Coordinates of C-alpha atoms and ligand atoms in Angstrom, one line a residue:
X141 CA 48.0 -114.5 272.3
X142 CA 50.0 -111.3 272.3
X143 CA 51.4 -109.9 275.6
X144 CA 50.0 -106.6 277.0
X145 CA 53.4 -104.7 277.0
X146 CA 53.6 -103.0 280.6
X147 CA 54.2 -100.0 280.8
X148 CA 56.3 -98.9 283.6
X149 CA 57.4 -95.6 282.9
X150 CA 53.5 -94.5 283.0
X151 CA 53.1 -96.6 286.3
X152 CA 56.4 -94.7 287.5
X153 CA 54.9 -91.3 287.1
X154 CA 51.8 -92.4 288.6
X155 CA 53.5 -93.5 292.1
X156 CA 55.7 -90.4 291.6
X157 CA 52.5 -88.1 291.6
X158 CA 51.4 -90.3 295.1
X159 CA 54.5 -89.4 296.4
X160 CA 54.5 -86.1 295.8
X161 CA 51.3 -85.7 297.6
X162 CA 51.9 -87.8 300.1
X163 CA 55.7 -85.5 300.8
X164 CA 52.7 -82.6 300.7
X165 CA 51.1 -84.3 303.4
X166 CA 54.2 -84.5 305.7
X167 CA 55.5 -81.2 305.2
X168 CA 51.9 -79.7 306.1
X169 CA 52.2 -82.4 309.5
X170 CA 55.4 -82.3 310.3
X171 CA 56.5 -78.8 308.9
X172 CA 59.2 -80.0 306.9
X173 CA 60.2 -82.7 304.0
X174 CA 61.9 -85.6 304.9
X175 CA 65.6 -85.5 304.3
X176 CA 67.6 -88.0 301.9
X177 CA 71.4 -88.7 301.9
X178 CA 72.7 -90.9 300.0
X179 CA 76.9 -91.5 300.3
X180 CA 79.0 -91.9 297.7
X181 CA 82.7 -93.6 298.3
X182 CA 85.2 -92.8 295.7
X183 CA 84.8 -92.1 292.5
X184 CA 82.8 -95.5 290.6
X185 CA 81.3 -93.6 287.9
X186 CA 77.8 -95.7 287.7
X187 CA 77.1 -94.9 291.1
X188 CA 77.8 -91.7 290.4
X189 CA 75.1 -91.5 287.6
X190 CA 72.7 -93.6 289.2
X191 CA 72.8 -91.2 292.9
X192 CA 72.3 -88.6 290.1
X193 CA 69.3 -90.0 289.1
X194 CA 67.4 -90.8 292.5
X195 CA 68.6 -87.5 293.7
X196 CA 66.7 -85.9 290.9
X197 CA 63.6 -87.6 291.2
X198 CA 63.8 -86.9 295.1
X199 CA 64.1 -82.9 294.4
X200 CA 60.7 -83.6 291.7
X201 CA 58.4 -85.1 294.5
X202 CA 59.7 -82.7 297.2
X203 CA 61.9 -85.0 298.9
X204 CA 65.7 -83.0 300.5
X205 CA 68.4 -84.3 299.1
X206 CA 72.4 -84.1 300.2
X207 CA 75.0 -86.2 298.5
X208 CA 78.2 -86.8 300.9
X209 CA 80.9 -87.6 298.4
X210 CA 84.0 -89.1 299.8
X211 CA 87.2 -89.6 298.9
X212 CA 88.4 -93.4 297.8
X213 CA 90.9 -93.4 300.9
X214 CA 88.0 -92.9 303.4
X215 CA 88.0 -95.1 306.0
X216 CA 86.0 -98.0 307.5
X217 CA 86.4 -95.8 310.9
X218 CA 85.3 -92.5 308.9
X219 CA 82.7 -94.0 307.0
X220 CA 81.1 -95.5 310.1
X221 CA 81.4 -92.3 312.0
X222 CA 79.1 -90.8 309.4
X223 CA 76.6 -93.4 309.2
X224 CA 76.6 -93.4 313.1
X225 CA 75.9 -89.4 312.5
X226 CA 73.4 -89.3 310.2
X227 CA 71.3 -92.4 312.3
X228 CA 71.1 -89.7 314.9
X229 CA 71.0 -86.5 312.8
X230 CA 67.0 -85.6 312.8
X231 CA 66.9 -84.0 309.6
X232 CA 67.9 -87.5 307.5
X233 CA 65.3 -89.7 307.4
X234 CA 66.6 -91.7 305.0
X235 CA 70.1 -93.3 304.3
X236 CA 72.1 -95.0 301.3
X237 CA 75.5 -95.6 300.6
X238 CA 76.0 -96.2 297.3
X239 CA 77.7 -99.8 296.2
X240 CA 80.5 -101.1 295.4
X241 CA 82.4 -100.0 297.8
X242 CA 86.3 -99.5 297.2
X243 CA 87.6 -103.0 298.6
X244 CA 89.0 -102.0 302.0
X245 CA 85.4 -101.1 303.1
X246 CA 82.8 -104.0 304.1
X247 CA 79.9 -103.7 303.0
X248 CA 78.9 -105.8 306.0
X249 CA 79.6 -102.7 308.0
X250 CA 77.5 -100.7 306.0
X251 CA 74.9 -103.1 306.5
X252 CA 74.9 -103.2 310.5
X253 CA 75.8 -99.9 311.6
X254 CA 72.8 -98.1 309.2
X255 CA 69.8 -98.0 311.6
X256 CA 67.0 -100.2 310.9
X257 CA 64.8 -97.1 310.4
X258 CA 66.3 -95.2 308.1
X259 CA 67.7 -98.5 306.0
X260 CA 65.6 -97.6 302.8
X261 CA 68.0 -99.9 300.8
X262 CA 66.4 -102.7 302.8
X263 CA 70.0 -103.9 303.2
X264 CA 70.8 -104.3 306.9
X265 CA 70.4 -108.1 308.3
X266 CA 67.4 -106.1 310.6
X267 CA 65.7 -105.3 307.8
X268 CA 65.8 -108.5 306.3
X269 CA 64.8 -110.5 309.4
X270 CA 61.6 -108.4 309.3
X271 CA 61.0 -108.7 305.8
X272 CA 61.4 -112.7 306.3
X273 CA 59.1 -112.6 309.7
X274 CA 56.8 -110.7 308.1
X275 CA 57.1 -107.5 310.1
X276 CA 56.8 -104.2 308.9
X277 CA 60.3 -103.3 307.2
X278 CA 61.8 -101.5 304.2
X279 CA 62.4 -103.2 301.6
X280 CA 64.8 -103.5 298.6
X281 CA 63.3 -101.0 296.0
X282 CA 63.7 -103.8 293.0
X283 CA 61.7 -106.7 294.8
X284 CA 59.2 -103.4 295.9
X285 CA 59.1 -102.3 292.1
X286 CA 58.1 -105.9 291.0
X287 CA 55.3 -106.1 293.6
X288 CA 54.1 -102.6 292.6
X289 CA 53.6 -103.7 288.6
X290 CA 51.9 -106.7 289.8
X291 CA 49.8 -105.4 292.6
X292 CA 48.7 -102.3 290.1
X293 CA 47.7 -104.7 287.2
X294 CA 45.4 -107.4 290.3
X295 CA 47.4 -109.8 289.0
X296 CA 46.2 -112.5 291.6
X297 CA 49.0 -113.7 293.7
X298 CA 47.0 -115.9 296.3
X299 CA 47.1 -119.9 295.1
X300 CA 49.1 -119.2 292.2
X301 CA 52.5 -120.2 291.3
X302 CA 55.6 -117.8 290.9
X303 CA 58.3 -118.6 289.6
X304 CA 61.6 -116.5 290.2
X305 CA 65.1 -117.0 288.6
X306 CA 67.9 -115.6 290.8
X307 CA 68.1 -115.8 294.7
X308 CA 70.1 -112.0 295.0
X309 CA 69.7 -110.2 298.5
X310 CA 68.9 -107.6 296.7
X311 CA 66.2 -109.4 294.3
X312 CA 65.6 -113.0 294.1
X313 CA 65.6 -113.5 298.0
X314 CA 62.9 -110.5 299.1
X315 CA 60.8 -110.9 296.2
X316 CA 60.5 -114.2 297.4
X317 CA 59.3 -113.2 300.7
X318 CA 57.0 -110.4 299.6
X319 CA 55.5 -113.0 297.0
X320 CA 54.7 -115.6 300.0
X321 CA 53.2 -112.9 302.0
X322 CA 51.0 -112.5 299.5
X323 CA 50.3 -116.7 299.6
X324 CA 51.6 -117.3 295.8
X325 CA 53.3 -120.6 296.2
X326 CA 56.7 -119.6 295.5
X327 CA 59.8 -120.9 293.5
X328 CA 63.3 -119.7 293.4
X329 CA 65.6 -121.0 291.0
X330 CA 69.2 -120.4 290.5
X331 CA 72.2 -120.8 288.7
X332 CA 72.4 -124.3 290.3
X333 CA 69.4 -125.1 289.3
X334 CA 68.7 -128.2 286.3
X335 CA 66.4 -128.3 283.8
X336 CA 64.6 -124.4 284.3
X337 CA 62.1 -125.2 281.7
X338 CA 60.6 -127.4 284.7
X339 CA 60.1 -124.7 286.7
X340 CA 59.6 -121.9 284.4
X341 CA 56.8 -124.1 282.5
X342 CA 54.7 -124.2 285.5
X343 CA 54.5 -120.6 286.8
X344 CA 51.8 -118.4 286.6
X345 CA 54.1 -115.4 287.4
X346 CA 58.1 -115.9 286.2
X347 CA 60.1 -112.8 287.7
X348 CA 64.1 -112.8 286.3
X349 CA 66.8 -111.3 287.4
X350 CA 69.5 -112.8 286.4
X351 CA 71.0 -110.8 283.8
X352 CA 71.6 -113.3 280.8
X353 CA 70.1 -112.3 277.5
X354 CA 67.6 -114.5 276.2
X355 CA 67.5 -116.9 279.1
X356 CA 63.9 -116.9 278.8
X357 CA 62.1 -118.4 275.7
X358 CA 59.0 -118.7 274.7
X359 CA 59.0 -122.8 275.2
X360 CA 59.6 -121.6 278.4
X361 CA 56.4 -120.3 279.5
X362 CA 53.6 -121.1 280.3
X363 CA 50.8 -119.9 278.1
X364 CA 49.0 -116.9 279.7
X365 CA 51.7 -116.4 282.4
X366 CA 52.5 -112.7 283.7
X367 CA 56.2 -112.3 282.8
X368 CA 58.7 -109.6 284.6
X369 CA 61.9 -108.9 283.5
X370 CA 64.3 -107.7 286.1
X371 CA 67.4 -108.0 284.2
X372 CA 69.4 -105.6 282.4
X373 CA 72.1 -106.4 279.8
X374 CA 74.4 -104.2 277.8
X375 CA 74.7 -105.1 274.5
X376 CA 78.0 -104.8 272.8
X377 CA 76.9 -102.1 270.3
X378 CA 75.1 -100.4 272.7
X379 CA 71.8 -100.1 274.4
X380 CA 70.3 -102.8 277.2
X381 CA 68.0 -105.4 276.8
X382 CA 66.6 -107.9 279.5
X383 CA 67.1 -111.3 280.1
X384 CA 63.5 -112.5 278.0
X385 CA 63.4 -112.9 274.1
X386 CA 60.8 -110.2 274.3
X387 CA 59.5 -111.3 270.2
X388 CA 58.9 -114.8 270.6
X389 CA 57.5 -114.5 274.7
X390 CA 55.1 -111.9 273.9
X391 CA 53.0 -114.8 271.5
X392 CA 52.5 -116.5 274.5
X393 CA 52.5 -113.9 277.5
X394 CA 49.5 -112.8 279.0
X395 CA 51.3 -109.5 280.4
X396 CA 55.3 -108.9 280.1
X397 CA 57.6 -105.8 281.3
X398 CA 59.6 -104.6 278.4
X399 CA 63.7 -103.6 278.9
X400 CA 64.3 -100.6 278.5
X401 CA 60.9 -99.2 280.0
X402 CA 59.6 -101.5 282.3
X403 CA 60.7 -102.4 285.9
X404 CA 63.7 -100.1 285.5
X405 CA 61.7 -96.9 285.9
X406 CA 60.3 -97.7 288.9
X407 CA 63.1 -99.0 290.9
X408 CA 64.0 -95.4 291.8
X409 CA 60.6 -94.1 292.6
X410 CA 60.1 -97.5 294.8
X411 CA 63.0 -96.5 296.6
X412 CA 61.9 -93.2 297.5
X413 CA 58.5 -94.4 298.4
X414 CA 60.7 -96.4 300.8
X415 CA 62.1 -93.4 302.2
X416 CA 58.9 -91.9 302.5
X417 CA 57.5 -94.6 304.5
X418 CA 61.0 -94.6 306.7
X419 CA 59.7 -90.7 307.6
X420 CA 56.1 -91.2 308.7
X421 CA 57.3 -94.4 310.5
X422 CA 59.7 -91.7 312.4
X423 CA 57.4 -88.9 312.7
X424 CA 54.9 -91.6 314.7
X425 CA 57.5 -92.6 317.0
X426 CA 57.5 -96.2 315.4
X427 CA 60.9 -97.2 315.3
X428 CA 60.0 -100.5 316.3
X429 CA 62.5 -101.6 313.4
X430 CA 65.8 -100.9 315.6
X431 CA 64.2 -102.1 318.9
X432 CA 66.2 -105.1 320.9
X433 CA 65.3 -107.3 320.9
X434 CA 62.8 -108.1 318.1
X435 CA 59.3 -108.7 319.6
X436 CA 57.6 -110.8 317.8
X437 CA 53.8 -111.5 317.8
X438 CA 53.9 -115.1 316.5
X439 CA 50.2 -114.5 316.5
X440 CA 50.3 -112.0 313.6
X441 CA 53.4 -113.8 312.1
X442 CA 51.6 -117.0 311.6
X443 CA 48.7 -115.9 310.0
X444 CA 50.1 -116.3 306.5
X445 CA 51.3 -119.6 307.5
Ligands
NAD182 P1 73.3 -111.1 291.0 O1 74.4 -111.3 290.0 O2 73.5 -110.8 292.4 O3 72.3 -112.4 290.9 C1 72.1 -113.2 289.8 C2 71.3 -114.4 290.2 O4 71.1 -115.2 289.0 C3 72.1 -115.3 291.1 O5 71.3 -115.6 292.2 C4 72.3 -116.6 290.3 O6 72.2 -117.8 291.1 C5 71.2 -116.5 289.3 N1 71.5 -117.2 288.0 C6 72.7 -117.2 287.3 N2 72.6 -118.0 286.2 C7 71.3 -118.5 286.3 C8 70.6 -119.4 285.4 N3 71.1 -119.9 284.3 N4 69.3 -119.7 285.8 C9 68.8 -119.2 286.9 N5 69.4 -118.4 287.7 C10 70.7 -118.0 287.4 O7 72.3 -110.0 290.3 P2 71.2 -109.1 290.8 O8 71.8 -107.9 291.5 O9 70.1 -109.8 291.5 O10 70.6 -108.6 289.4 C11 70.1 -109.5 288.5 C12 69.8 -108.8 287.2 O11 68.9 -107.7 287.5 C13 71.0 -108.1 286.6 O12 70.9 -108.1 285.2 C14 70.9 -106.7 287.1 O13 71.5 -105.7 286.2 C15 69.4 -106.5 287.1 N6 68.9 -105.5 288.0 C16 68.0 -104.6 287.6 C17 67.4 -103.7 288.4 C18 66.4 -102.8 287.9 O14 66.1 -101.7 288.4 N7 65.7 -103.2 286.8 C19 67.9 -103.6 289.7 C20 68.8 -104.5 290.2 C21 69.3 -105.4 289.3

């Protein structure tokens, strides 16, 4: 067998021309585009290129954009006075604060004083108590860009078994969720974990994002298994790679994202979708997200169960 190579930089400009209509949409509603900050403490010079990036592909699909640059000796007292701004500032409908921050300033306060609603990271404990009670929530744009390749390939989810190496908040741990919610019996392994093969061998879909090169091998997988590669490794004489040995997986792959080129390009554009979906939820008055306390419909919550 030889993998279908998925391509998600044409799956990226797909969503991206959705978005863009859908930002037509709102404006024509609402009489403006939703508004984008994202914050940038001191002077870390891969944030720097990578708010670059999402602010460019905001200003393509119509989104505003306004970067607030501060200076490294802000402080946890200025920082949050912003955030607490921009939560009540009606032209942002959307908030990020770039990470890592310098080391004086928590990320933990980041976390709880962004409002639920404009949280597009999905980073705030809110956030993540909705995404793990199945509520509506934003979600953390890598775990959203994973579910997007395999929702827009049907790869069938419900009964099967994924697989996913790497329990990040930022990865591991929502993908997890979003992959239950959508009833695929779900693994997570880790870098406690023994014997991976064990694991790995059985799944229908293997996500990782761990960022080792070649951690995955072809013994590793199960013949006609969807592979996604979250990871991203720079190699010492330059260029990235992911964390699968792409040559020998793709003779036993059914489908497998490619590094550079595959889940990478859509991380952004996922994020901005998230943004989009923080200003409609706005617009209609649903800010159900920051209410207290949480009401919960066990009803609807145990559906899935
Ligand atoms: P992280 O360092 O927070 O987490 C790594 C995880 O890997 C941990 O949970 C750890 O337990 C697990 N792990 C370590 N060794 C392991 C092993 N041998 N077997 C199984 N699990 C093991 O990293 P992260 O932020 O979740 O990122 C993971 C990778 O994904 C990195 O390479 C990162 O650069 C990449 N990444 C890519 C994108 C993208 O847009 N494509 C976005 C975010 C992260």
């Amino acid at each position: 067998m030889t993998a279908q190579i998925i391509d998600g930089r044409a799956m990226g400009a797909e969503i991206k021309a959705e978005l863009h209509d859908d930002v037509g949409h709102y404006i024509e509603e609402q009489g403006k585009a939703p508004g984008l900050v994202i914050v940038l403490v001191g002077g870390d010079t891969a944030s720097g290129v990578y708010s670059k990036a999402i602010l460019r592909v905001a200003e393509e699909v119509g989104i505003r954009t306004r970067l607030e640059q501060l200076p490294a000796r802000t402080s946890s007292e200025e920082l949050r006075a912003l955030l607490l701004q921009l939560n009540n500032d009606d032209d942002t409908q959307g908030i990020i604060v770039q990470m890592p921050l310098p080391a004086h300033l928590s990320q933990k306060m980041v976390a709880d004083t962004i409002a639920a609603a404009k949280d597009i990271d999905g980073i705030s404990p809110r956030s993540a108590g909705n995404l793990f009670l199945s509520l509506p929530s934003l979600l953390p744009s890598t775990a959203a860009a994973v579910m997007a390749i395999l929702e827009r390939l049907h790869i069938p989810l419900a009964g099967k078994r994924a697989v996913i190496l790497g329990r990040s908040n930022v990865v591991g741990k929502p993908l997890a969720m979003m992959l239950l919610q959508k009833n695929a019996t779900v693994t997570v392994c880790h870098s406690h974990t023994t014997n991976l093969s064990d694991y790995t061998q059985q799944a229908d879909v293997l996500v990782t994002a761990v960022g080792r090169v070649n951690l995955v091998t072809a013994d590793m997988v199960r013949p006609g298994a969807v592979v996604i590669d979250v990871g991203i490794n720079a190699l010492p004489g330059g260029g990235i790679v992911g964390d699968v040995d792409i040559a020998s997986v793709e003779q036993v792959a059914s489908a497998l994202t490619p590094t550079p080129g595959g889940v990478g390009p859509l991380t952004n554009i996922m994020l901005l979708k998230q943004c989009m979906q923080a200003a409609w939820w706005q617009a209609k008055g649903e800010n159900e997200l920051d209410s207290q306390p949480v009401r919960i419909n066990l009803r609807n919550v145990h559906h899935h169960l």
